[in-house]
């Protein structure tokens, strides 16, 4: 089953928090405050923030007024950027690895009846992930009505 890892989920929550702070011009915040706000394990969150800083998605500042802040506009960060920063390159199957000079063999490539289809599916999934921005995730809006009608998204419960 395809699903986001806990690390990626925490990264998205932290980035959303930092994005809202950026929109409010609130400046940097500590990993401890983010950890406490969402009940995330601090050591894990610190590692995640370090990985996001290495990917240049967040900026870290030391000192009494330091902390973490979003380094780019939320509309410029996409889901694929975050997943890649936390998990490494996305690949649906071994033959979908786009890295140069990497052996892609799963042992079936010579006679695989689905290799081109599975690669096309991989491109569609990663293409979709590139279209979903942090800005959109920060809005946390219900699915558009057509998705609900098609049964692709459960309707939100009525208050």
Coordinates of C-alpha atoms in Angstrom, one line a residue:
X1 CA 0.0 0.0 0.0
X2 CA 1.2 3.5 -0.8
X3 CA 1.3 5.8 2.1
X4 CA 3.3 8.7 3.5
X5 CA 5.7 7.7 6.3
X6 CA 5.4 9.2 9.7
X7 CA 8.5 11.2 9.0
X8 CA 7.0 12.8 5.9
X9 CA 3.7 13.4 7.7
X10 CA 5.5 15.2 10.5
X11 CA 7.6 17.1 7.9
X12 CA 4.4 18.4 6.2
X13 CA 2.8 19.4 9.6
X14 CA 6.0 21.2 10.6
X15 CA 6.3 22.9 7.2
X16 CA 2.6 24.0 7.4
X17 CA 3.2 25.4 10.9
X18 CA 6.3 27.3 9.6
X19 CA 4.3 28.5 6.5
X20 CA 1.6 29.9 8.7
X21 CA 4.2 31.7 10.8
X22 CA 5.8 33.1 7.6
X23 CA 2.4 34.4 6.4
X24 CA 2.0 36.1 9.8
X25 CA 5.5 37.5 9.7
X26 CA 6.1 35.8 13.0
X27 CA 9.8 34.9 12.5
X28 CA 11.6 31.7 13.5
X29 CA 10.4 29.3 16.1
X30 CA 12.1 26.5 18.0
X31 CA 11.8 22.8 17.3
X32 CA 10.6 22.4 20.8
X33 CA 7.6 24.7 20.3
X34 CA 6.6 22.9 17.1
X35 CA 7.0 19.5 18.9
X36 CA 4.9 20.6 21.8
X37 CA 2.2 22.2 19.6
X38 CA 1.6 18.9 17.7
X39 CA 2.8 16.3 20.2
X40 CA 5.6 15.1 18.0
X41 CA 8.7 13.5 19.5
X42 CA 11.3 16.2 19.7
X43 CA 14.4 14.1 18.6
X44 CA 12.6 12.9 15.5
X45 CA 11.3 16.4 14.7
X46 CA 14.8 17.8 15.0
X47 CA 16.2 15.2 12.6
X48 CA 13.3 16.0 10.1
X49 CA 14.0 19.8 10.4
X50 CA 17.7 19.1 9.8
X51 CA 16.8 17.1 6.6
X52 CA 14.5 19.9 5.5
X53 CA 17.3 22.5 6.1
X54 CA 19.7 20.4 4.0
X55 CA 17.1 20.4 1.2
X56 CA 16.9 24.2 1.6
X57 CA 13.2 24.1 2.4
X58 CA 13.7 25.6 5.9
X59 CA 16.3 27.9 7.4
X60 CA 17.9 27.4 10.8
X61 CA 19.2 30.3 12.8
X62 CA 21.1 29.9 16.0
X63 CA 20.9 32.1 19.1
X64 CA 18.3 33.4 21.5
X65 CA 16.0 34.7 18.8
X66 CA 16.8 31.8 16.4
X67 CA 14.9 28.8 15.4
X68 CA 13.4 27.4 12.2
X69 CA 11.6 29.2 9.5
X70 CA 10.3 28.4 6.0
X71 CA 13.0 29.3 3.5
X72 CA 10.7 29.5 0.5
X73 CA 7.2 30.6 -0.4
X74 CA 4.7 27.8 0.4
X75 CA 3.4 27.9 -3.2
X76 CA 6.9 27.0 -4.4
X77 CA 7.2 23.8 -2.3
X78 CA 5.5 20.7 -3.6
X79 CA 4.8 17.4 -2.1
X80 CA 7.4 15.7 -4.2
X81 CA 10.1 18.1 -2.8
X82 CA 9.1 17.2 0.7
X83 CA 9.0 13.4 0.2
X84 CA 12.3 13.5 -1.7
X85 CA 13.9 15.6 1.1
X86 CA 12.8 13.1 3.8
X87 CA 12.6 9.7 2.1
X88 CA 15.0 10.1 -0.9
X89 CA 14.0 9.7 -4.6
X90 CA 10.5 8.4 -5.2
X91 CA 10.1 5.2 -7.1
X92 CA 7.1 3.0 -7.5
X93 CA 9.1 -0.1 -8.4
X94 CA 12.8 -0.7 -8.9
X95 CA 12.6 -0.1 -12.6
X96 CA 11.2 3.4 -12.0
X97 CA 14.5 4.8 -10.6
X98 CA 15.5 7.7 -12.8
X99 CA 19.0 8.1 -11.3
X100 CA 21.8 7.7 -13.8
X101 CA 24.1 4.7 -13.6
X102 CA 21.8 2.8 -11.2
X103 CA 20.9 -0.8 -12.0
X104 CA 17.1 -0.9 -12.3
X105 CA 16.8 -4.6 -12.5
X106 CA 14.2 -6.5 -10.5
X107 CA 14.9 -9.7 -12.4
X108 CA 11.9 -9.4 -14.7
X109 CA 12.8 -6.5 -17.0
X110 CA 13.8 -8.7 -19.9
X111 CA 10.3 -10.1 -20.2
X112 CA 8.1 -7.8 -18.0
X113 CA 4.7 -7.3 -19.5
X114 CA 4.0 -4.2 -17.5
X115 CA 7.3 -2.3 -17.3
X116 CA 6.2 0.5 -19.6
X117 CA 2.8 0.9 -18.0
X118 CA 4.2 0.9 -14.5
X119 CA 6.7 3.5 -15.5
X120 CA 3.9 5.6 -16.9
X121 CA 2.0 5.2 -13.7
X122 CA 5.1 6.3 -11.8
X123 CA 5.3 9.4 -13.9
X124 CA 1.6 10.2 -13.3
X125 CA 2.0 9.8 -9.5
X126 CA 5.1 11.9 -9.3
X127 CA 3.6 14.5 -11.6
X128 CA 0.6 14.8 -9.3
X129 CA 2.9 15.1 -6.3
X130 CA 4.7 18.0 -8.1
X131 CA 1.3 19.7 -8.5
X132 CA 0.3 19.6 -4.8
X133 CA 1.9 22.6 -3.1
X134 CA 2.5 23.3 0.6
X135 CA 0.3 26.3 0.2
X136 CA -2.6 24.1 -0.8
X137 CA -2.0 21.7 2.1
X138 CA -1.9 24.7 4.5
X139 CA -5.5 25.6 3.4
X140 CA -6.8 22.2 4.6
X141 CA -10.0 22.5 2.6
X142 CA -12.4 19.7 1.9
X143 CA -12.2 17.9 -1.4
X144 CA -14.0 19.5 -4.4
X145 CA -17.6 18.4 -4.9
X146 CA -16.8 16.3 -8.1
X147 CA -14.5 14.1 -6.1
X148 CA -17.1 13.5 -3.4
X149 CA -19.7 12.6 -6.1
X150 CA -17.3 10.2 -7.7
X151 CA -16.7 8.5 -4.4
X152 CA -13.0 9.4 -4.5
X153 CA -13.2 11.3 -1.2
X154 CA -15.4 10.7 1.7
X155 CA -17.6 13.7 2.4
X156 CA -16.8 15.7 5.5
X157 CA -19.1 15.2 8.4
X158 CA -21.7 17.9 8.9
X159 CA -21.2 19.8 12.2

